[in-house]
């Protein structure tokens, strides 16, 4: 008993504490065959621990771990330690650096020798109760982490200037981590991927492998980690991803979002009720905002329910806000893997449900689908605002819309269903429209539809209102339905081919005009308002000089020079 009391008082002396720590570090240095050092130690038994300037080298002499200060406060006693439990009230790490590296030609990284040393293979074969560690508070100041893997060609660099984590429960045996709050300020993350230097699989040596064990003697750890976070806040973050395996950085195209070279700044995140298990994330997003090097600004992304898995991204109760875009309701992305986003237009399937009042700038769509830079419609109208509600689904290159209401700025109005193909394949864009209403003007159509250059007198049609179907390419299509114009109305089932220009345009079908002002259309006062049905065959040319066609007509009313026939 006397020796125990004497030991208790001796361990309170700083010089004794430092001497004891030096004995431990010298022992570890010899055992690990590397350098382990702690400059000073301060211990208040079962209460506080303070380590100054911790340093561990890897086996090549480079820094593996350095920490200027590690401080811990405990809420425990000798009895609880003997029973296999340690409760840490607070743990702080200041000016720390961890560098994990794997060089070419090596199967293991520079940390593996420590993991191997402390591994206890027998522990997996026993039913001993594992040590229970409980940490309540973690403070991070100027913490840096770097990982270099020359074999896989990956580099990861993380800096956390300030971070605070409050924990409710940490159960290592059950792989349960319940966190109350995480607050990170000014974190920086850099990810770089280059061509790696792969190694062949490790050969299996029979002498190393042959060991007969019964099923009962083998411990299989099938428990997956479950992590919950009540509130996660990140302020003023910075993230960069540069994948040089896919393609080099193109400094001349920084206005186009490049999924292989992302540069995000001013990242702010507020997430609640976050859960993670088996690569499946769910959360309520209070708000995410960021900027991208292209100039794209995300002012707010929030969702009542968000879900991320290896092949799906879902937002319900969504609000997405940019300077010119406001979207609400539901956004779902389906994909085979995250690499599919490199070919977003062809590989990622969308399900978008827009609530009334939603609007999107076409340039924002092009930011996420750079292939639309090949689409003349999007290029010509990138600055325009699309007001939309309804449902859009499919891939960018194979989209469908149902119960869609669209208004482009204060111009054309679209109401109905649609399907499209090949939107990023210039001159091969295919559109199928089932229109309850299309309200526009010829002047607007000239702005909207690439290569649509009708004769000047088409402008006299003025405001257009069409109900029916439109099927085909922008320069080769079939239009069937009823058209109302400022000159009169028409019922049409016509095909028009403008691929070779209006002088060589080809057309055929049926056309019925009702009370149509032919005098204004033809700039000829000898005519009047006509009503007739006609069938057009082998039509060629749309100018007065070039036009020719085989016509058959049933004329109901045809005024000419004051007489009606």
XYZ file of N, CA and C in Angstrom, residues 252-258 294-296 322-325 359-387 408-409 426 444 447-450:
153
model
N -7.908 27.127 -71.344
C -8.674 27.949 -72.285
C -10.177 27.725 -72.186
N -10.619 26.774 -71.375
C -12.054 26.480 -71.298
C -12.541 26.526 -69.854
N -12.118 27.554 -69.121
C -12.478 27.661 -67.705
C -13.899 28.140 -67.505
N -14.622 28.429 -68.605
C -16.030 28.790 -68.468
C -16.933 27.572 -68.561
N -16.372 26.400 -68.790
C -17.134 25.163 -68.910
C -16.809 24.273 -67.714
N -17.848 23.793 -67.036
C -17.640 22.925 -65.875
C -16.966 21.632 -66.316
N -15.837 21.336 -65.703
C -15.051 20.149 -66.031
C -15.053 19.246 -64.803
N -15.697 28.291 -62.889
C -16.334 28.724 -64.131
C -17.131 30.013 -63.954
N -17.366 30.410 -62.696
C -18.229 31.542 -62.419
C -19.604 31.118 -61.932
N -19.874 29.813 -61.976
C -21.155 29.313 -61.478
C -21.250 29.535 -59.973
N -29.695 29.860 -57.708
C -28.520 30.541 -58.235
C -28.945 31.979 -58.516
N -28.043 32.841 -58.953
C -28.471 34.212 -59.241
C -29.626 34.308 -60.229
N -29.798 33.305 -61.106
C -30.843 33.394 -62.132
C -31.770 32.183 -62.149
N -31.542 31.213 -61.276
C -32.318 29.980 -61.284
C -32.949 29.740 -59.917
N -37.828 28.410 -62.098
C -37.226 29.007 -63.289
C -35.758 28.609 -63.348
N -35.232 28.519 -64.562
C -33.847 28.108 -64.735
C -33.227 28.878 -65.895
N -32.031 29.366 -65.687
C -31.282 30.001 -66.761
C -30.643 28.906 -67.604
N -30.790 28.989 -68.914
C -30.254 27.937 -69.784
C -28.750 27.777 -69.595
N -28.049 28.855 -69.286
C -26.606 28.768 -69.064
C -26.282 27.904 -67.856
N -27.169 27.888 -66.839
C -26.948 27.023 -65.676
C -27.067 25.556 -66.059
N -28.007 25.231 -66.954
C -28.110 23.845 -67.441
C -26.840 23.464 -68.180
N -26.319 24.370 -68.998
C -25.115 24.092 -69.773
C -23.893 23.928 -68.873
N -23.927 24.549 -67.689
C -22.819 24.380 -66.755
C -22.667 22.924 -66.353
N -23.785 22.230 -66.111
C -23.733 20.842 -65.667
C -23.738 19.851 -66.830
N -24.088 20.304 -68.008
C -24.054 19.449 -69.207
C -23.267 20.178 -70.296
N -21.930 20.226 -70.159
C -21.106 20.990 -71.104
C -21.285 20.559 -72.548
N -21.755 19.320 -72.767
C -21.957 18.854 -74.141
C -22.981 19.711 -74.883
N -23.845 20.420 -74.132
C -24.839 21.275 -74.778
C -24.202 22.499 -75.434
N -22.892 22.697 -75.244
C -22.196 23.725 -76.002
C -22.236 23.418 -77.498
N -22.552 22.172 -77.847
C -22.695 21.793 -79.256
C -24.111 21.985 -79.772
N -25.022 22.413 -78.896
C -26.415 22.591 -79.290
C -26.660 24.060 -79.630
N -27.009 24.306 -80.893
C -27.149 25.688 -81.357
C -28.247 26.429 -80.612
N -29.334 25.732 -80.249
C -30.424 26.384 -79.511
C -29.944 26.895 -78.167
N -29.238 26.050 -77.400
C -28.761 26.462 -76.088
C -27.703 27.554 -76.204
N -26.814 27.435 -77.174
C -25.772 28.453 -77.346
C -26.397 29.809 -77.663
N -27.403 29.818 -78.543
C -28.022 31.080 -78.955
C -28.884 31.690 -77.854
N -29.360 30.866 -76.910
C -30.312 31.346 -75.905
C -29.810 31.170 -74.475
N -28.507 31.027 -74.287
C -27.954 30.681 -72.985
C -28.283 31.714 -71.906
N -28.487 32.955 -72.275
C -28.764 33.998 -71.280
C -30.244 34.101 -70.924
N -31.093 33.308 -71.561
C -32.537 33.448 -71.352
C -33.012 32.591 -70.181
N -34.126 33.004 -69.592
C -34.689 32.360 -68.402
C -35.884 31.515 -68.809
N -35.889 30.254 -68.360
C -36.974 29.328 -68.637
C -37.818 29.174 -67.384
N -39.066 29.616 -67.432
C -40.013 29.395 -66.333
C -40.715 28.064 -66.592
N -40.556 31.036 -71.890
C -39.198 31.502 -72.070
C -39.187 33.020 -71.975
N -38.608 33.537 -70.872
C -38.674 34.974 -70.589
C -40.138 35.417 -70.676
N -24.905 18.208 -82.643
C -25.251 19.330 -83.505
C -25.863 18.853 -84.814
N -39.781 35.395 -82.690
C -39.187 34.613 -81.608
C -38.646 33.286 -82.115
N -35.245 33.496 -83.431
C -34.220 33.563 -82.390
C -33.975 32.207 -81.742
N -35.042 31.421 -81.641
C -34.968 30.182 -80.869
C -34.438 29.002 -81.660
N -34.888 28.862 -82.919
C -34.608 27.653 -83.682
C -33.427 27.891 -84.611
N -32.334 27.175 -84.411
C -31.181 27.326 -85.291
C -31.547 26.971 -86.733
